[in-house]
Tab-separated table of C-alpha atoms and ligand atoms in Angstrom:
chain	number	residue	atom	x	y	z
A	1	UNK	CA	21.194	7.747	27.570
A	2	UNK	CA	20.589	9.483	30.628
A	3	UNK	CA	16.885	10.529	31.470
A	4	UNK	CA	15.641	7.909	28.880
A	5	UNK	CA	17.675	4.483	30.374
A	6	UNK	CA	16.415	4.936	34.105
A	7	UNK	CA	12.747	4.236	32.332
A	8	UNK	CA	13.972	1.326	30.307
A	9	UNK	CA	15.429	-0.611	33.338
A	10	UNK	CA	14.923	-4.581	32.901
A	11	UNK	CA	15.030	-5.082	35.973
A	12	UNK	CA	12.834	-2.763	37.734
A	13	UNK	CA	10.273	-3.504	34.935
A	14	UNK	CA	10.353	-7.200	36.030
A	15	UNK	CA	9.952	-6.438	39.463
A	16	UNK	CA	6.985	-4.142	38.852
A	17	UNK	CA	5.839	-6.936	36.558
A	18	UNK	CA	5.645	-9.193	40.161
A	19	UNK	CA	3.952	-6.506	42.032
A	20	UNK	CA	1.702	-6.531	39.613
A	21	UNK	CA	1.027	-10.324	39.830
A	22	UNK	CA	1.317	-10.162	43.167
A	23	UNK	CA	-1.190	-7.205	43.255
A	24	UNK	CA	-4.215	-8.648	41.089
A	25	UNK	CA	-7.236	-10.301	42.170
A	26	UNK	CA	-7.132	-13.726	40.368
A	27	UNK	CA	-10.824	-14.206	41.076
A	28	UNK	CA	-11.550	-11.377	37.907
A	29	UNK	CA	-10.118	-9.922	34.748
A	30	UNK	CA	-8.573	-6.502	34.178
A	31	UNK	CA	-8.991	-5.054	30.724
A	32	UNK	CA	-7.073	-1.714	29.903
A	33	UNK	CA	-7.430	0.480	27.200
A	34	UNK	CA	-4.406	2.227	26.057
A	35	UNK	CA	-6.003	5.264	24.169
A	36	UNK	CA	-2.333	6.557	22.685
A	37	UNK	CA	-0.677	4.938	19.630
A	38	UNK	CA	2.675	5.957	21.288
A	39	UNK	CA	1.589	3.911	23.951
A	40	UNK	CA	0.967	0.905	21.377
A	41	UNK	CA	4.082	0.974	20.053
A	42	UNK	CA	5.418	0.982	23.367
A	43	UNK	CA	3.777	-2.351	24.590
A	44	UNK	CA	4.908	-4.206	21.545
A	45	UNK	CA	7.997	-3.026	21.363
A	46	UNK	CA	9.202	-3.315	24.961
A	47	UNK	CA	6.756	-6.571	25.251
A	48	UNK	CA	5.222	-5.202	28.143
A	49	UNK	CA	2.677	-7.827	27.696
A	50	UNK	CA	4.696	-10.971	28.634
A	51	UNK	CA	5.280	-9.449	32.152
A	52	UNK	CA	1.667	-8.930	32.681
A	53	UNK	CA	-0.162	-11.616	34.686
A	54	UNK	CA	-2.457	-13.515	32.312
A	55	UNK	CA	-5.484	-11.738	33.806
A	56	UNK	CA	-4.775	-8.266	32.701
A	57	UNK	CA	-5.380	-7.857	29.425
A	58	UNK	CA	-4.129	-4.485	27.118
A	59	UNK	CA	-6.673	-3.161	24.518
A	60	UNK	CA	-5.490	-0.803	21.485
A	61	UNK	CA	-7.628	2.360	21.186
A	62	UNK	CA	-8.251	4.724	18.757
A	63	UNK	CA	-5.289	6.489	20.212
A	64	UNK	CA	-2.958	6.730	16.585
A	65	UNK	CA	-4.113	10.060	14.734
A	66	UNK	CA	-3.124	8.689	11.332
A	67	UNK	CA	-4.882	5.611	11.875
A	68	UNK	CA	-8.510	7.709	13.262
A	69	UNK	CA	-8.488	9.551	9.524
A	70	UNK	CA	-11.977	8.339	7.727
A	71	UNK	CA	-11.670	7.509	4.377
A	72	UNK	CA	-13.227	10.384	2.982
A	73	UNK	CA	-11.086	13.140	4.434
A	74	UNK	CA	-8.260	11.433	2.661
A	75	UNK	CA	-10.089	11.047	-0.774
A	76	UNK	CA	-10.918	14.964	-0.237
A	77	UNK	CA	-7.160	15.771	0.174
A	78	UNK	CA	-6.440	13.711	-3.010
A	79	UNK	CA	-9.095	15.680	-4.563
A	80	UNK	CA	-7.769	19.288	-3.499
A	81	UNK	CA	-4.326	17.754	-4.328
A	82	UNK	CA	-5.771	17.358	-7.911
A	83	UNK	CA	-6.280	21.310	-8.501
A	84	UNK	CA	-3.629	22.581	-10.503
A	85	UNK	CA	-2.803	25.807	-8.437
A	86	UNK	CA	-2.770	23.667	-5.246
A	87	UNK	CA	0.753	22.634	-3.094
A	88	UNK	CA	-0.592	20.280	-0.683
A	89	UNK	CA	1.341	20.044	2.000
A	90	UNK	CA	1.712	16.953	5.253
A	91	UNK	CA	3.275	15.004	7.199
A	92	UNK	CA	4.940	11.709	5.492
A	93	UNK	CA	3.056	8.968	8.000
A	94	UNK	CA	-0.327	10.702	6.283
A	95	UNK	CA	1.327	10.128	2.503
A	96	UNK	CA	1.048	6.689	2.892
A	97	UNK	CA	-2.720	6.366	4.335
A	98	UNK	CA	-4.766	4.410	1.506
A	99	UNK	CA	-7.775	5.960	0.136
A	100	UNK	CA	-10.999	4.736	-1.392
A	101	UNK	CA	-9.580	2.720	-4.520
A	102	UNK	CA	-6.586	1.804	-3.372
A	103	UNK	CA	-5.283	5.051	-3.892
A	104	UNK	CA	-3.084	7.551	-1.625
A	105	UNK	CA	-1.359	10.730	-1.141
A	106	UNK	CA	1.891	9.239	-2.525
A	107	UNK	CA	0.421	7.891	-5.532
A	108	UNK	CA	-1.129	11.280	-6.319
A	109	UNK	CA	2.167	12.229	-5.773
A	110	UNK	CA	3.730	10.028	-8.093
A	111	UNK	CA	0.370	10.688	-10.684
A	112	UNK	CA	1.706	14.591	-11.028
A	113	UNK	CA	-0.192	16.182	-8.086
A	114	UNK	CA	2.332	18.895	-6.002
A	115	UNK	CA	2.318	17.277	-2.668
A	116	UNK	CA	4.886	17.934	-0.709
A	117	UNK	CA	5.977	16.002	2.799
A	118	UNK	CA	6.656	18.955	5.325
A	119	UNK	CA	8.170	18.285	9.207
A	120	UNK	CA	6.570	20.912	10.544
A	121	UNK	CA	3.642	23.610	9.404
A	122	UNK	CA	6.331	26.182	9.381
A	123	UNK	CA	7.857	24.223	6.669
A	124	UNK	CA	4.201	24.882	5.199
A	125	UNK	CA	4.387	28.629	5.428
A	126	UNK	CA	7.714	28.962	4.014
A	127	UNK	CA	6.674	27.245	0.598
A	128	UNK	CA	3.724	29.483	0.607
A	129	UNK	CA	6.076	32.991	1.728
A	130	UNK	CA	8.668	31.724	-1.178
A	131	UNK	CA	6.163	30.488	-4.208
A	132	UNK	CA	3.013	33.375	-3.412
A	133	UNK	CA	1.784	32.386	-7.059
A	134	UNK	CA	0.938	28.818	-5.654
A	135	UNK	CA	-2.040	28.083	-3.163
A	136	UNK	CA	-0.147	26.165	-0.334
A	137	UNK	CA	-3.018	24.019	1.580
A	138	UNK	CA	-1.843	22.137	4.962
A	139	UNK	CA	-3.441	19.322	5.194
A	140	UNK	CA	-3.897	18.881	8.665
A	141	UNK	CA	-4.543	15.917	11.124
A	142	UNK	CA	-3.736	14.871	15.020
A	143	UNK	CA	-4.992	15.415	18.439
A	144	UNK	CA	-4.649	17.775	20.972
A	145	UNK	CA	-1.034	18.169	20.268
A	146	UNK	CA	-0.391	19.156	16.655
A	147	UNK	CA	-3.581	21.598	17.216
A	148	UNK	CA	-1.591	24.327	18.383
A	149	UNK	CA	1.417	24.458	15.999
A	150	UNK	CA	-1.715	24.638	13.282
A	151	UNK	CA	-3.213	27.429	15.103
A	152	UNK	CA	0.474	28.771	15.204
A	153	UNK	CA	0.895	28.692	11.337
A	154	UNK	CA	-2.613	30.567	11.051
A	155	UNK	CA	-1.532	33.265	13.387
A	156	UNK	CA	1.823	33.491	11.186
A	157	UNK	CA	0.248	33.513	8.281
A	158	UNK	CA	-1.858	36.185	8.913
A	159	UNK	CA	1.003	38.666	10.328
A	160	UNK	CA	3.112	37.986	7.172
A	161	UNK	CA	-0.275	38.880	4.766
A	162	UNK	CA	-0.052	35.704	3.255
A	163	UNK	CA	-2.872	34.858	0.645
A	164	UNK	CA	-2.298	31.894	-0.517
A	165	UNK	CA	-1.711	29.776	2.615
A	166	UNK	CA	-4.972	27.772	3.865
A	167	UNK	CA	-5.418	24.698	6.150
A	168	UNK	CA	-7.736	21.678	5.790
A	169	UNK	CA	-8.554	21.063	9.234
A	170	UNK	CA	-8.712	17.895	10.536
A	171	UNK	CA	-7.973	18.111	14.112
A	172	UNK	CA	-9.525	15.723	16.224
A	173	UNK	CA	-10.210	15.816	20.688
A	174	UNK	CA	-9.750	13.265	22.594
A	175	UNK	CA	-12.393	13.318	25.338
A	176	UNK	CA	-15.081	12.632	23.144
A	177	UNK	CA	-13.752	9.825	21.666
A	178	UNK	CA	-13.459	8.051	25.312
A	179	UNK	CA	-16.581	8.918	25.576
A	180	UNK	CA	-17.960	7.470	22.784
A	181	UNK	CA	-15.778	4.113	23.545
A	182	UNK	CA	-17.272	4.103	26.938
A	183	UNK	CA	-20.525	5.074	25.488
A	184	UNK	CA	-20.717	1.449	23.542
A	185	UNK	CA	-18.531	-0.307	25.902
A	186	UNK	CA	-20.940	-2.380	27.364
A	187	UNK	CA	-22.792	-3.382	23.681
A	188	UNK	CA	-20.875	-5.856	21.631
A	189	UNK	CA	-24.071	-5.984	19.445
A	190	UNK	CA	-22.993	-2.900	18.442
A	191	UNK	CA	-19.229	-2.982	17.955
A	192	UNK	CA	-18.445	-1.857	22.099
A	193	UNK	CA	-15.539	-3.855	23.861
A	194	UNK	CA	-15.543	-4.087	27.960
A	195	UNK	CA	-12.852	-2.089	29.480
A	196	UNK	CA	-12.058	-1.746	33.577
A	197	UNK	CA	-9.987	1.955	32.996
A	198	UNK	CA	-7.541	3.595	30.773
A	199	UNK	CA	-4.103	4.476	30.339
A	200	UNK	CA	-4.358	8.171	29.445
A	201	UNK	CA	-2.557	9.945	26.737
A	202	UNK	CA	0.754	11.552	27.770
A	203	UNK	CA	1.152	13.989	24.734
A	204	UNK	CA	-2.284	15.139	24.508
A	205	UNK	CA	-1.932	15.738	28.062
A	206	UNK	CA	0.639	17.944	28.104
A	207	UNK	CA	-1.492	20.294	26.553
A	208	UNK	CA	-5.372	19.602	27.929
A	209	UNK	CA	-3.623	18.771	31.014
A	210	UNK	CA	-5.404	15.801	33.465
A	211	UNK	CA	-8.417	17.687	34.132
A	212	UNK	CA	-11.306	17.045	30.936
A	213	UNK	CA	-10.542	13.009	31.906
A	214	UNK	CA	-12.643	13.541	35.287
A	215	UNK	CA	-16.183	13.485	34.044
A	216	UNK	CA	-15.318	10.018	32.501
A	217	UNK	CA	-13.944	8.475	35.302
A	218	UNK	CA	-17.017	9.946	37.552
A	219	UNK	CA	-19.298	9.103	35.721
A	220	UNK	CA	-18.814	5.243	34.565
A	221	UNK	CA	-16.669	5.005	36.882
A	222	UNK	CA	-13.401	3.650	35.477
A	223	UNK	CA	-10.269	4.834	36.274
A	224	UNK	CA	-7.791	7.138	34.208
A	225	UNK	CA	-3.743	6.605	34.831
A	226	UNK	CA	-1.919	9.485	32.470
A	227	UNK	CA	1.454	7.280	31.375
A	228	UNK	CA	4.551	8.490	29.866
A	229	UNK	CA	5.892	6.806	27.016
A	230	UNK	CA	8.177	4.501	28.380
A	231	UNK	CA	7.799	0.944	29.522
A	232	UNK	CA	8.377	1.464	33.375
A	233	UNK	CA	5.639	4.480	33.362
A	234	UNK	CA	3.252	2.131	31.379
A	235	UNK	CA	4.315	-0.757	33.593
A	236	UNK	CA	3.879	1.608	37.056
A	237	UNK	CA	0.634	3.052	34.942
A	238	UNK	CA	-0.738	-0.579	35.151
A	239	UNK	CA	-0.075	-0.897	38.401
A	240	UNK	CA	-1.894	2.520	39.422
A	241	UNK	CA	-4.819	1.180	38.026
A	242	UNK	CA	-4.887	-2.561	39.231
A	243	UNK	CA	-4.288	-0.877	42.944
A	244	UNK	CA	-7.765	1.556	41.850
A	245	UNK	CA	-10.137	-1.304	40.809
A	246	UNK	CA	-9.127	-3.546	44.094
A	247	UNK	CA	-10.108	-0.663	45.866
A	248	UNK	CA	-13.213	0.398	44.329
A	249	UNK	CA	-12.116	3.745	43.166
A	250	UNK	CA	-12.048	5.843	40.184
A	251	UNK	CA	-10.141	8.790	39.896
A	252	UNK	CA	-7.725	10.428	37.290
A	253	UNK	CA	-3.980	9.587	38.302
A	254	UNK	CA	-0.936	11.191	36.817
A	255	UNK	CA	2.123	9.154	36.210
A	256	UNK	CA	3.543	11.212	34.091
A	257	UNK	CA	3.883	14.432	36.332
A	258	UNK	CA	7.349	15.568	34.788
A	259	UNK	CA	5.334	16.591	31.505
A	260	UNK	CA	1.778	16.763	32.232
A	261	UNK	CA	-0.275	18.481	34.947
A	262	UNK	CA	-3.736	19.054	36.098
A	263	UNK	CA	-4.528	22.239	34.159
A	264	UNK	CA	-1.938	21.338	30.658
A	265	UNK	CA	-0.320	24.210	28.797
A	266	UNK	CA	-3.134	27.012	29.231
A	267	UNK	CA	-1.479	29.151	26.659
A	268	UNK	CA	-1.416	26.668	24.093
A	269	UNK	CA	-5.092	25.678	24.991
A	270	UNK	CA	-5.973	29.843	24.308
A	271	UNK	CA	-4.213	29.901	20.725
A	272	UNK	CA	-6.882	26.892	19.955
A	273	UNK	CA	-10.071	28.430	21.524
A	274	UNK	CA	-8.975	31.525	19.664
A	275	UNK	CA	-8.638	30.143	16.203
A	276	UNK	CA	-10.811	27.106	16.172
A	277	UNK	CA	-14.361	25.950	17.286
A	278	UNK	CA	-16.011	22.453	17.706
A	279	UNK	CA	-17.773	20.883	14.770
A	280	UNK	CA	-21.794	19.318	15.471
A	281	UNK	CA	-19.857	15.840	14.645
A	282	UNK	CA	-16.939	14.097	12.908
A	283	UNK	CA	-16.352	11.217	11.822
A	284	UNK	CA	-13.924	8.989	13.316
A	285	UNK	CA	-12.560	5.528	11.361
A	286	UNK	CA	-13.875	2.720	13.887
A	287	UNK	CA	-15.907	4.576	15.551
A	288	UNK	CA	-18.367	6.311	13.263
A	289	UNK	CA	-19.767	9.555	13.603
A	290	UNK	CA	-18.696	11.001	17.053
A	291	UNK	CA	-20.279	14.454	18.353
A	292	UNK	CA	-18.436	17.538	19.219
A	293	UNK	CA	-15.594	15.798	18.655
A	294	UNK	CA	-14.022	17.803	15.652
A	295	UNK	CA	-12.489	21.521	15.081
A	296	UNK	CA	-12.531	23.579	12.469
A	297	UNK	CA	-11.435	27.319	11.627
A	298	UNK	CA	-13.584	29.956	13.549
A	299	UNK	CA	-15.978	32.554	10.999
A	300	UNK	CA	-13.089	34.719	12.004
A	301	UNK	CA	-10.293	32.577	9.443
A	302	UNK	CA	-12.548	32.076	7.103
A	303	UNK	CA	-9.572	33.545	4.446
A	304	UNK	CA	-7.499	30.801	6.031
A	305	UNK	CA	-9.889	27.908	5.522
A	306	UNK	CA	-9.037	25.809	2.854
A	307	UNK	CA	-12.458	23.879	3.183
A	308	UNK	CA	-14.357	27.139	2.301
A	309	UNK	CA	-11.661	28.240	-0.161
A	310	UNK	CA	-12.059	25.202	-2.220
A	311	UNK	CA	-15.644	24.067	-1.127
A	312	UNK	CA	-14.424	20.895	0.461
A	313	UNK	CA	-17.333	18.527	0.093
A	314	UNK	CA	-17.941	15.366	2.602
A	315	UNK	CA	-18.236	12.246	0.357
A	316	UNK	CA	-18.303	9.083	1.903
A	317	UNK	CA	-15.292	7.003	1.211
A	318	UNK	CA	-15.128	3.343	0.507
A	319	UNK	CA	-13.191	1.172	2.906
A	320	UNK	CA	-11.223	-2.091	1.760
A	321	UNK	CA	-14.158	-4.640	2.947
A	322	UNK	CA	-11.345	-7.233	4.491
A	323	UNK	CA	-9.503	-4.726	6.375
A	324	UNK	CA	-10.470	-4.678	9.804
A	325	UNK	CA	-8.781	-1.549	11.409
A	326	UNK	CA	-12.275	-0.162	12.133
A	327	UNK	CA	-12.446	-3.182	14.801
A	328	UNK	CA	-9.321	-2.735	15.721
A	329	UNK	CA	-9.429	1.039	16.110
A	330	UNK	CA	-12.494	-0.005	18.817
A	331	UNK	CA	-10.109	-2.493	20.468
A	332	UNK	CA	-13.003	-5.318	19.446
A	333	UNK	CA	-10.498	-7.261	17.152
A	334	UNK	CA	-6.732	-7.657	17.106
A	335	UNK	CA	-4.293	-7.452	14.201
A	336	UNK	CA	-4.075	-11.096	13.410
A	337	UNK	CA	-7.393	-11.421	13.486
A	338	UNK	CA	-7.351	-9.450	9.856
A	339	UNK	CA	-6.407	-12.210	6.983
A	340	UNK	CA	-4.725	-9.498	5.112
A	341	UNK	CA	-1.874	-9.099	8.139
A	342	UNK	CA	1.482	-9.812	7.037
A	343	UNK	CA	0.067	-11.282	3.756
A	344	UNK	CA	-0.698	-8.415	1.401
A	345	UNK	CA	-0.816	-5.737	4.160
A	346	UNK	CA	2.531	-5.155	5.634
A	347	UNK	CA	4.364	-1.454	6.667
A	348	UNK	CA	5.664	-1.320	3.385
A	349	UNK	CA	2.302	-1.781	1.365
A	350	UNK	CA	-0.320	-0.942	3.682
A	351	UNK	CA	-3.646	-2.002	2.840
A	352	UNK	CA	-5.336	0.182	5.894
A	353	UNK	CA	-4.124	2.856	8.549
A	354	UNK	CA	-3.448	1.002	11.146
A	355	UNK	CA	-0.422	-0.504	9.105
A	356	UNK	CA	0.604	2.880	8.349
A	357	UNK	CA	2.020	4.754	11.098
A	358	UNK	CA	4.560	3.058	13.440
A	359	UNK	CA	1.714	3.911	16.209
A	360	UNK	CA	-0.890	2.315	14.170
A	361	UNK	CA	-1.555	-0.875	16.209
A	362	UNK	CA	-0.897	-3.323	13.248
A	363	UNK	CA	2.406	-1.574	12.181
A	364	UNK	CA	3.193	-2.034	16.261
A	365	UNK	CA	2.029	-5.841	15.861
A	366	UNK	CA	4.199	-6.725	12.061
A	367	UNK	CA	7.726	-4.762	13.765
A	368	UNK	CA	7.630	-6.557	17.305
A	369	UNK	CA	4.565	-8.573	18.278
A	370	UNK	CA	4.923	-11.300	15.319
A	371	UNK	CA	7.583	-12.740	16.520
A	372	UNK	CA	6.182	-13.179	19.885
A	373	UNK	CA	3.474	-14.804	18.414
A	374	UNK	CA	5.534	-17.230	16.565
A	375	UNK	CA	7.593	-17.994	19.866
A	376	UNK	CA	4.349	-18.477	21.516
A	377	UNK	CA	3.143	-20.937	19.055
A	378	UNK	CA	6.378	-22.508	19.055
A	379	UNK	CA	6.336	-23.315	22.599
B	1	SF4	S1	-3.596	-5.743	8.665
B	1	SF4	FE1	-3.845	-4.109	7.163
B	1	SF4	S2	-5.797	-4.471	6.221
B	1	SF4	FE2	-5.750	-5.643	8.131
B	1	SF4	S3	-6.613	-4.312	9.707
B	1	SF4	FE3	-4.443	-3.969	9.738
B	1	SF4	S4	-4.135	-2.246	8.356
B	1	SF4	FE4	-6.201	-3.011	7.915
């Protein structure tokens, strides 16, 4: 496959996995915190790990959007789901996310609701354009980078006089929630885990571009490496940053300069400022309540906002007690560390997000890293 093989290259991976070695200081650790699911998946799948130097350690973040979802916003689809004239509309990963109770979208589904599993919100507005006597809601949820198709959809939906198409926002930013990581990073009395500098998002960055990481990396001084997806930018990504620590600096780098750059997709960024503004607070699963860190439709969409069209109410949800994705989601805890991985939790019956989405950090760990593990222990 041209353009994709020349990233997957063995053998250059193993010799950046030497420089690497070669590179470290052995007198101290080097913790990284991937913040993008893709990025998760990539590291188990490739096993990016096992050519790491024991020293330098990879952290998941709360970089998988499925997996960030709290509880509640779920139960609230279900809910909305539940009206007779509603179509809900999403994206199949977000089906399968449990609910309080055990329950999900699916089962809802399967219970009599009209959800329906769209690939794109376009797919959204053509339900709505086709069946006007139905209220087609989008349930939407992501970063940085399904934000503007949403705000796309609105704009559509507005030019074609549609009246029965809404959106339940969900959209999440990413800044905010490396903040609040490095925020608690230095309290593990309070659920924070130590990190030396991050790999930065590559999609997400396409669009906000390199620049909003800066004030992080200035200010607690770790450094930011922006990594495309595949192993030999994550394994060059690693590499950036080792070379930054031994030097003392802290700086944004971009790896990943044949998609992202320092200003992102400006055009895109003015479709969201138009339609959306920042919430006080949302809440994130892992990571609690995190400020500004939240959109929702402006005063302006109000017709278009399916949490004022229905009166959406915020109730708490209820979490399974033994799942431990909020832990994981804040890179404190690891997949096996849950009891109910690969036991009653597996991709097929997921008891929490994380084993959800192939990004999802547990999913990541069941499909590749188990069988490390079991080689590991093995040897
Ligand atoms: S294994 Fe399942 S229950 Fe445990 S943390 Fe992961 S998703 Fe949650």
């Amino acid at each position: 496959m041209k353009y994709v093989d020349e990233y997957r290259d063995g053998r250059i991976a193993r010799t950046l996995g030497a420089t690497i070695a070669r590179t470290v200081r052995l007198d101290r650790d080097y913790r990284f915190m991937e913040f993008c699911g893709g990025h998760t998946h990539a590291i188990s799948r490739y096993g990016i790990e096992d050519l790491l130097p024991a020293n330098v350690r990879m952290i998941h973040g709360p970089g998988c959007p499925v997996c960030v979802l709290p509880i509640g916003r779920i139960d609230a689809a279900i809910r909305l789901s539940k009206r007779p004239e509603i179509t809900l509309c999403t994206y199949g990963d977000v089906m399968r996310v449990p609910g309080s109770r055990e329950t999900s979208l699916f089962k809802a589904k399967a219970a009599g609701a009209d959800i329906r599993m769209v690939y794109s919100t376009l797919d959204a507005i053509r339900i709505a354009e086709s069946e006007p006597s139905r209220e087609v809601v989008f349930f939407a949820v992501g970063f940085e980078t399904t934000t503007p198709p949403t705000a796309l959809a609105i704009r559509l939906a507005l030019r074609k006089k549609l009246t029965n198409f809404s959106v339940f926002c969900n959209h999440v930013l990413t800044p905010p929630a490396i903040l609040a990581v490095l925020t608690s990073a230095d309290m593990p009395e309070f659920g924070g885990v130590k990190v030396d500098g991050f790999i930065g998002p590559s999609h997400v960055s396409t669009v906000i571009g390199t620049e909003p990481f800066a004030p992080f990396a200035e200010a607690f001084e770790k450094p930011v490496v922006v990594a495309g997806f595949e192993p030999l930018d994550v394994m060059q990504a690693i590499l950036l940053l080792v070379r930054q620590i031994n030097d003392g600096r802290h700086e944004v780098e971009n790896q990943y300069t044949r998609a992202v750059t320092r200003a992102g997709n400006c055009k895109a960024q003015a479709e969201m400022a138009d339609i959306f503004e920042l919430r006080e607070s949302f809440e994130w699963r892992g990571l609690g309540l995190v400020p500004r860190s939240g959109l929702r439709l402006k005063e302006a969409y109000a017709a278009c906002d399916a949490e004022r069209r229905f009166n959406v109410q915020d109730v708490p949800g209820r979490d399974n007690p033994a799942c431990e994705c909020g832990a994981i989601l804040r890179g404190v805890k690891n997949p096996i560390d849950c009891k109910l991985f690969g036991t009653i939790c597996t991709p097929d019956a997921p008891m929490g997000s994380c084993m959800v989405s192939s990004e999802g950090a547990c999913a990541a760990h069941w499909t590749y890293g188990r069988f490390r593990d079991l080689a590991r222990r093995a040897s």
